[in-house]
mmCIF file of C-alpha atoms and ligand atoms in Angstrom:
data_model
loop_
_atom_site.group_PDB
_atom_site.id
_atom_site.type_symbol
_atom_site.label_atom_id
_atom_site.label_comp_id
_atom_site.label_asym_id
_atom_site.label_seq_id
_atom_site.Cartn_x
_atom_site.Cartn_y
_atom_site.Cartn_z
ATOM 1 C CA UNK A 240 90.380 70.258 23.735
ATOM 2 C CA UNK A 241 91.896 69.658 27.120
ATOM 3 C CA UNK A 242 90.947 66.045 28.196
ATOM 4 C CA UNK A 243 91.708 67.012 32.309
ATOM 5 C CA UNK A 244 92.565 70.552 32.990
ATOM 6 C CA UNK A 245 88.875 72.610 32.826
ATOM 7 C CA UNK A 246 87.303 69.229 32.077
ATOM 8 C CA UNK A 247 85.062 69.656 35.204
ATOM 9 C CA UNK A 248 84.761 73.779 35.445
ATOM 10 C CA UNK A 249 82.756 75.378 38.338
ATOM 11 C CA UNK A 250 81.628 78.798 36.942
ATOM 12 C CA UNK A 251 81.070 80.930 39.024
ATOM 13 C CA UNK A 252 79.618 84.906 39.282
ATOM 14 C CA UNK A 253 81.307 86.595 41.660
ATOM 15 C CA UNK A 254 83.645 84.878 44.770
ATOM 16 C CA UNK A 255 85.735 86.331 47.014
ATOM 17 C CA UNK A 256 88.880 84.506 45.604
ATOM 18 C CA UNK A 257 88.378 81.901 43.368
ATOM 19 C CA UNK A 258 91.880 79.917 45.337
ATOM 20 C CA UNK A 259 89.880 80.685 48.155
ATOM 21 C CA UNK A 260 86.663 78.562 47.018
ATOM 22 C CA UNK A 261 88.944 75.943 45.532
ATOM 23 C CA UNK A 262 90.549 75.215 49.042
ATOM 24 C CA UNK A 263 87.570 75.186 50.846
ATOM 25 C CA UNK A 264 85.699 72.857 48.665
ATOM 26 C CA UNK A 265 88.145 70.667 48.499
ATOM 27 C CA UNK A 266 88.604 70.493 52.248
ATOM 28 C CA UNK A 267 84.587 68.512 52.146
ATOM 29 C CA UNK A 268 84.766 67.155 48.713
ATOM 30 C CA UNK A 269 86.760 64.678 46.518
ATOM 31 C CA UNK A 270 87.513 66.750 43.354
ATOM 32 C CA UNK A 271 88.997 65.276 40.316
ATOM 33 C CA UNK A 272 92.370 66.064 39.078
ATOM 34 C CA UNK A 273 92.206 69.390 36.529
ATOM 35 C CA UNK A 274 88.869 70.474 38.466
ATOM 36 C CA UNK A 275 88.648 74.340 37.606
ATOM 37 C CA UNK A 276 87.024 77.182 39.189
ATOM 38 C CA UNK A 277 86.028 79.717 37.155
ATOM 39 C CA UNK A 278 85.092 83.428 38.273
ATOM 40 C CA UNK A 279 83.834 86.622 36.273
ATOM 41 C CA UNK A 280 84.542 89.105 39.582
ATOM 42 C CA UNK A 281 86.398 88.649 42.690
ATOM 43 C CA UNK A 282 85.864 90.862 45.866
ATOM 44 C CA UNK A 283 89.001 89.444 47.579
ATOM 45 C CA UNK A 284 91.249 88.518 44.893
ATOM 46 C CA UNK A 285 94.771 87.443 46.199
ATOM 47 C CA UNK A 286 97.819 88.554 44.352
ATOM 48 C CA UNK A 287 101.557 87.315 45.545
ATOM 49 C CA UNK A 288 102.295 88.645 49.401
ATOM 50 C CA UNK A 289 99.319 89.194 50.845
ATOM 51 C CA UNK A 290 98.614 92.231 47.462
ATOM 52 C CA UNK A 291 95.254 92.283 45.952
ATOM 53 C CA UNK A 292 94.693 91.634 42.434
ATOM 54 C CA UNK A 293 92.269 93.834 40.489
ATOM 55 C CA UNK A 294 89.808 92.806 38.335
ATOM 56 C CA UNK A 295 86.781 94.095 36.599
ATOM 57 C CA UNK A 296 83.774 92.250 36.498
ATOM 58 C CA UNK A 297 82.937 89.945 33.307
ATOM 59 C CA UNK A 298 86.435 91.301 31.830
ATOM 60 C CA UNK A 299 89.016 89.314 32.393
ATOM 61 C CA UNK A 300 90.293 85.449 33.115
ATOM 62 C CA UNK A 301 89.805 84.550 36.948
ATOM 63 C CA UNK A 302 90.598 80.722 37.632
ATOM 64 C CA UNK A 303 92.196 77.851 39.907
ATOM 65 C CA UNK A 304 92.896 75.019 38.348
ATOM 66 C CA UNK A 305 93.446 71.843 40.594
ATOM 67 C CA UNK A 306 96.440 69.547 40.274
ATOM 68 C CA UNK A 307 97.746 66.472 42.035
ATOM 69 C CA UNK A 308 101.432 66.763 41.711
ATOM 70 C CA UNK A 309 102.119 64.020 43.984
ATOM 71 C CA UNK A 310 104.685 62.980 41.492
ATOM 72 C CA UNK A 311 106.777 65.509 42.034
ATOM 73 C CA UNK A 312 109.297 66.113 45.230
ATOM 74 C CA UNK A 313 108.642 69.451 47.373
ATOM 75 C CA UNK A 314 112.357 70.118 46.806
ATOM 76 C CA UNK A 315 111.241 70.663 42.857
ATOM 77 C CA UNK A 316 108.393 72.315 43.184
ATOM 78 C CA UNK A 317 109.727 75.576 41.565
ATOM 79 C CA UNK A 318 108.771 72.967 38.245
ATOM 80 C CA UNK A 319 104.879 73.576 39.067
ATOM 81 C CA UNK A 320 105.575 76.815 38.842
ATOM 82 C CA UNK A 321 107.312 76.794 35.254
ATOM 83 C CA UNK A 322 104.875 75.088 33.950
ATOM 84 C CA UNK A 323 101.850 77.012 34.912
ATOM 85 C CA UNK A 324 103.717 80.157 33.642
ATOM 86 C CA UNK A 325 104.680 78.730 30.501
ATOM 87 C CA UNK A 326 100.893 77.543 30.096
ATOM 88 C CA UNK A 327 99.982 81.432 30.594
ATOM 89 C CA UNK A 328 102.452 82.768 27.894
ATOM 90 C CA UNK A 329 101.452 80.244 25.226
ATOM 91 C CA UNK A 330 98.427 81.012 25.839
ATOM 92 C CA UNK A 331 99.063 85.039 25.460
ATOM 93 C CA UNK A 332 101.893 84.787 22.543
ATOM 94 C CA UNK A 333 99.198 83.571 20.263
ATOM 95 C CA UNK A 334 98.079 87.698 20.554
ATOM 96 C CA UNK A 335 100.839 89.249 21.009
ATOM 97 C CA UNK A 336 104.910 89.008 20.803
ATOM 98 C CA UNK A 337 107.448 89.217 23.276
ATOM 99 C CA UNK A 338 106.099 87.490 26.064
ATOM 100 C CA UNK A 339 108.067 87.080 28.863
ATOM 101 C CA UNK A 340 108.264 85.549 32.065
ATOM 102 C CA UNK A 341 109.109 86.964 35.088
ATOM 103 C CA UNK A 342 110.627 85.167 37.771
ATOM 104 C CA UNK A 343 108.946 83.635 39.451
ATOM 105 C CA UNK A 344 106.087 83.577 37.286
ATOM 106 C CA UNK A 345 104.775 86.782 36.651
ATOM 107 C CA UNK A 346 103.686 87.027 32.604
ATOM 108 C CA UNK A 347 105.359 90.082 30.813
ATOM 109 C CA UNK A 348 104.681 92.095 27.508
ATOM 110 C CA UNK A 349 107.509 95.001 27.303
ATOM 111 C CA UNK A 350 107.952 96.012 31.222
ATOM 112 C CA UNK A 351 103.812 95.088 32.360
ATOM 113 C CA UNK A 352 102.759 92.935 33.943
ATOM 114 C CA UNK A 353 99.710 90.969 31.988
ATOM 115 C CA UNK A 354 99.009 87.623 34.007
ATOM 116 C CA UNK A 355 99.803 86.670 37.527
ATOM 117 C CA UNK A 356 99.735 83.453 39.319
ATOM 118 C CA UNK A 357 99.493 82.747 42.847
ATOM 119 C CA UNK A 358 99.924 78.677 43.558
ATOM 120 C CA UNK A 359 98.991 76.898 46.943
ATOM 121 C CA UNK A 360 100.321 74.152 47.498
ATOM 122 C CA UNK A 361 99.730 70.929 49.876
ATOM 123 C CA UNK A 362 102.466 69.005 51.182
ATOM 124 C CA UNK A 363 101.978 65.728 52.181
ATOM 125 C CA UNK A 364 105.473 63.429 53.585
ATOM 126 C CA UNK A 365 107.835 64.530 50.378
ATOM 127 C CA UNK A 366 105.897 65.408 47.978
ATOM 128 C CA UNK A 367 103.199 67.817 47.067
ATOM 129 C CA UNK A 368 99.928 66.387 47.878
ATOM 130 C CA UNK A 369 97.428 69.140 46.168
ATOM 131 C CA UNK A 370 98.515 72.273 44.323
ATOM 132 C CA UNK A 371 95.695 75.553 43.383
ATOM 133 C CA UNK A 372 97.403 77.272 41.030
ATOM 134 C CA UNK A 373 95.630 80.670 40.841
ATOM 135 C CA UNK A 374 95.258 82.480 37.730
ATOM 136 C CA UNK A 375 94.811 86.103 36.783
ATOM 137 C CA UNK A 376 94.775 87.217 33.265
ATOM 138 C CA UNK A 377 93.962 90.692 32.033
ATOM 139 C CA UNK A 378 92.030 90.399 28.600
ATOM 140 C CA UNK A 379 89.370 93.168 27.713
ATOM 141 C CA UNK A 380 89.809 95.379 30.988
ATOM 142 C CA UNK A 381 90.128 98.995 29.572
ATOM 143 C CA UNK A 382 92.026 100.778 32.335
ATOM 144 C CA UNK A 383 93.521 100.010 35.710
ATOM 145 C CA UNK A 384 92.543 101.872 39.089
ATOM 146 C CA UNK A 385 95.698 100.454 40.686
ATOM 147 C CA UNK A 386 98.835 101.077 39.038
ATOM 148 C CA UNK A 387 100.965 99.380 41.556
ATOM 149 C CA UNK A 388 102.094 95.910 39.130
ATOM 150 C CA UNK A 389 102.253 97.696 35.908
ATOM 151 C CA UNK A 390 99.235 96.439 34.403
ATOM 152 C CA UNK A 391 98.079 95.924 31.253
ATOM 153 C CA UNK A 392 95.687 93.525 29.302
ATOM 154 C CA UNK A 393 95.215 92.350 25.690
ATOM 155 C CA UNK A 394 92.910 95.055 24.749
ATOM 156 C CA UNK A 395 95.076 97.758 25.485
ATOM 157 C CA UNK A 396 97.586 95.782 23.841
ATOM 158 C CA UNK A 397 95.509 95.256 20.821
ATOM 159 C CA UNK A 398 93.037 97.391 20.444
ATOM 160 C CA UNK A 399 90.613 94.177 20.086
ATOM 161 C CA UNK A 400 88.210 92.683 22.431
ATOM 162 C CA UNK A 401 88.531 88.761 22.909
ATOM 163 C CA UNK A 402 86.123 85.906 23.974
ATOM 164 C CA UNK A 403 86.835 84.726 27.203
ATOM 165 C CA UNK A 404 85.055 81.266 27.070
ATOM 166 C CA UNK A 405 87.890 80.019 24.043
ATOM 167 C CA UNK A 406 90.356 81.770 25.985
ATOM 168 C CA UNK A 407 89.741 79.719 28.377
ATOM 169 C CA UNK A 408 89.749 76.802 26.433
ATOM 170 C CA UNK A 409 93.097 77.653 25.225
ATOM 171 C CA UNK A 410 94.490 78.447 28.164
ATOM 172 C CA UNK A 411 93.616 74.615 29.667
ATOM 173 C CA UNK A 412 95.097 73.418 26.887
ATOM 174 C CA UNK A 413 98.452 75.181 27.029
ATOM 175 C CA UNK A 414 98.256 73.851 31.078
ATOM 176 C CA UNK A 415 97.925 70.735 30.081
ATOM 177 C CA UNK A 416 100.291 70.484 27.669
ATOM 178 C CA UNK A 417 103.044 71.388 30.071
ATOM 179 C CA UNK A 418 101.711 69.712 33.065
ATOM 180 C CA UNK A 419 101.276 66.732 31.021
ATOM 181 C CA UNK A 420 105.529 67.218 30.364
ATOM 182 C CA UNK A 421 106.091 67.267 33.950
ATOM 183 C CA UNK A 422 103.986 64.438 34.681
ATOM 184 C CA UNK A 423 106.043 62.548 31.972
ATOM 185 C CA UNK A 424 109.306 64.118 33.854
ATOM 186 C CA UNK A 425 110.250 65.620 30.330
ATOM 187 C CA UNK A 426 112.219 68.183 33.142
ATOM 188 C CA UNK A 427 114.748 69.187 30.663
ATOM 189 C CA UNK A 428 112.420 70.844 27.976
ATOM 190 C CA UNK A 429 110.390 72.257 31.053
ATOM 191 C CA UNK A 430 113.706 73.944 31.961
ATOM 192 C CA UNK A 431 114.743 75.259 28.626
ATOM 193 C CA UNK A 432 111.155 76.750 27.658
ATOM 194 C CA UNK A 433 111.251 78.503 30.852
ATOM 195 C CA UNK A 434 115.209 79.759 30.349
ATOM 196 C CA UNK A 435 114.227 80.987 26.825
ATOM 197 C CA UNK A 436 111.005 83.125 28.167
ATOM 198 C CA UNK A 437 112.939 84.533 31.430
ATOM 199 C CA UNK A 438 111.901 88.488 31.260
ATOM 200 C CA UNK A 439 115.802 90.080 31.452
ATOM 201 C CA UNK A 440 117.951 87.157 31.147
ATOM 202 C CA UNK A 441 121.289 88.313 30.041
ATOM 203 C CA UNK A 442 120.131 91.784 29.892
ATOM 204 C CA UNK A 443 122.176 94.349 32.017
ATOM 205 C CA UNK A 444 119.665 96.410 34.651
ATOM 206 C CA UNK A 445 119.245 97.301 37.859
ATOM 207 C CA UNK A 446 118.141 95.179 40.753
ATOM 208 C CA UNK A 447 117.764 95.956 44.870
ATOM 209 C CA UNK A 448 118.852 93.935 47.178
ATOM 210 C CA UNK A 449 119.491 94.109 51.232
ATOM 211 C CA UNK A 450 122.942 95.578 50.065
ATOM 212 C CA UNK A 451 121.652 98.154 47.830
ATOM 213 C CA UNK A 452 121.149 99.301 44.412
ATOM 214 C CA UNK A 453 123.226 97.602 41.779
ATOM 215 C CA UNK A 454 124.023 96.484 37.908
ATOM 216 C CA UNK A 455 123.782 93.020 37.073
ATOM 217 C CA UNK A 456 122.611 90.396 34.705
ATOM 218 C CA UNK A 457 119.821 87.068 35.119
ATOM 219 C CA UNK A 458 122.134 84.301 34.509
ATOM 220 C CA UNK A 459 119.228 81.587 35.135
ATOM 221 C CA UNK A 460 117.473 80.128 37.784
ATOM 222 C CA UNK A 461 118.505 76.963 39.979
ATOM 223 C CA UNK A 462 117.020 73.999 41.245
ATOM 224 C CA UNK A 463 115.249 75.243 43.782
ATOM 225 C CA UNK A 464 113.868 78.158 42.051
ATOM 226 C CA UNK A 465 116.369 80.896 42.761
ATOM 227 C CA UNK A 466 117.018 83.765 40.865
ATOM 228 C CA UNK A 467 120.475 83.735 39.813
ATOM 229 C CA UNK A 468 122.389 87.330 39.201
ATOM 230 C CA UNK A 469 126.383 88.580 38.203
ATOM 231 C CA UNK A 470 126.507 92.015 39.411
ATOM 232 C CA UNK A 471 128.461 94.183 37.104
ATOM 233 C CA UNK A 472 131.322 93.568 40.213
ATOM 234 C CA UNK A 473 131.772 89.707 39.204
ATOM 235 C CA UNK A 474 130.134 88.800 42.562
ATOM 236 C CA UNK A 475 127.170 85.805 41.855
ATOM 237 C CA UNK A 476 124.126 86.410 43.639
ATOM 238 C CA UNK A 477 120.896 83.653 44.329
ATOM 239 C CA UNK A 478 117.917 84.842 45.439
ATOM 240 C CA UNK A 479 114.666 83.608 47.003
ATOM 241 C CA UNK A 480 111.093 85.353 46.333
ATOM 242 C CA UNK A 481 110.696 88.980 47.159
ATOM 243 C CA UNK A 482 114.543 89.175 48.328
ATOM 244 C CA UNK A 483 115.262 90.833 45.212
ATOM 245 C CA UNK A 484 113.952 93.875 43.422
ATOM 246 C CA UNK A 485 113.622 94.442 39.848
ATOM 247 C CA UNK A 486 114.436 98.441 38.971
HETATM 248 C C1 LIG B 641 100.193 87.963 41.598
HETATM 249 O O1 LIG B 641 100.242 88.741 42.552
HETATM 250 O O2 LIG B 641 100.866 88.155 40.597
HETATM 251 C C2 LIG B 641 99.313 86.749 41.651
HETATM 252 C C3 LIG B 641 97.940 87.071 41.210
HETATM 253 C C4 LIG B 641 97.030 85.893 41.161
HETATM 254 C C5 LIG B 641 95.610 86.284 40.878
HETATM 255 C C6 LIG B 641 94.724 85.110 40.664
HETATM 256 S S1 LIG B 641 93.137 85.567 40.107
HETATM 257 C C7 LIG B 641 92.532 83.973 40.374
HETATM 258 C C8 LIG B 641 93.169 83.447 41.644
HETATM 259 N N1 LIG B 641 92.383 83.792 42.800
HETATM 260 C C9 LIG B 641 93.009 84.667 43.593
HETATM 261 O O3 LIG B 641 92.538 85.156 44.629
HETATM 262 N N2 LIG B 641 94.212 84.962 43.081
HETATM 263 C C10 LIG B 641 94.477 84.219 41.878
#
């Protein structure tokens, strides 16, 4: 069992967006490191870029799970990031194979999208003061109204319905575990896990950019949490969020 992440869990109905609550309470209360909010529907659930995220209710994994990073320097905090996404596909690649992660941190099976994250951080001098890392997973959810992120979930994947109380469980566990590598600045086998699970890396496709339409291939990602891309000219390309399109 998790001994921080989930260890104090505010369940929770219905919310409008369970990073939402997190923030607000947190803004009147002391809350202890790992403190997790814990929805079964959201009305107002953020995605990435001011995008919804869809949810049935009582079906799937809605959460924010509180950290204190103040260990780590804003300049790195592409590393929260990794971790919470690598947390998500252990969790997931227990059920299924070929789990992926998309940069940023999207979670992959095949080309849909299964799990999102959303994280807000708090800076405070040079360092991150609070982060909410926001969690979406689809588990038993049978269809999808919206089509717009490629959706799927573990029951269309599988066939099977799951319980949504261990996933939990699990899923605090596999947080831990990698937050508990970053805590112990273990940055190196942070940075390899995520290399290893990067959706397309060193697969030829097509990406967008301000430029146009082009072939290239994911050589990695950099310090700062770039996107890093050899178009099929030779030319290197780095990218921040949402300057890049994946065709
Ligand atoms: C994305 O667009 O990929 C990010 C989606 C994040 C969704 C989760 S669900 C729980 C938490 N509360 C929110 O309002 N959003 C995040």
């Amino acid at each position: 069992m998790a001994e921080i992440i989930g260890k104090n869990t505010i369940k929770l109905e219905s919310v409008d967006s369970t990073n939402n609550y997190t923030s607000k309470l947190l803004a009147d209360n002391k809350l202890n490191e790992g403190t997790v909010v814990l929805a079964g529907y959201q009305n107002a659930g953020r995605g990435q870029i001011n995008n919804s995220w869809e949810s049935e209710p009582g079906k799937n994994l809605l959460m924010s799970v509180l950290l204190y990073p103040d260990f780590l320097p804003v300049q790195h905090q592409f590393l929260l990031s990794k971790v919470v996404a690598l947390g998500v596909r252990d969790l997931l690649a227990c059920f299924v194979d070929e789990v992926k992660i998309k940069w940023p941190n999207d979670i992959y099976v095949g080309d849909k999208k299964i799990a999102g994250i959303l994280i807000e951080n708090s800076i405070m001098g040079y360092t991150i003061g609070s982060a909410i890392a926001g969690i979406g997973v689809n588990i038993n959810q049978k269809s999808f109204l919206s089509n717009a992120p490629n959706p799927v979930s573990l029951f269309q994947l599988t066939g099977g319905f799951f319980n949504l109380d261990e996933l939990f469980g699990m899923l605090c566990e596999t947080i831990e575990l990698w937050y508990g590598l970053l805590r112990s600045n273990k940055v190196d086998i942070v940075n390899e896990a995520y290399i290893n699970a990067l959706y397309r890396l060193g697969v030829e496709s097509f990406y967008s950019d301000n430029d146009g339409e082009y072939l290239g291939v994911i050589t990695g990602v950099n310090s700062i949490g770039q996107l890093l891309i050899r178009a099929s000219n030779g030319k290197n390309k780095n990218y921040h969020f949402k300057e890049v399109a994946f065709l």
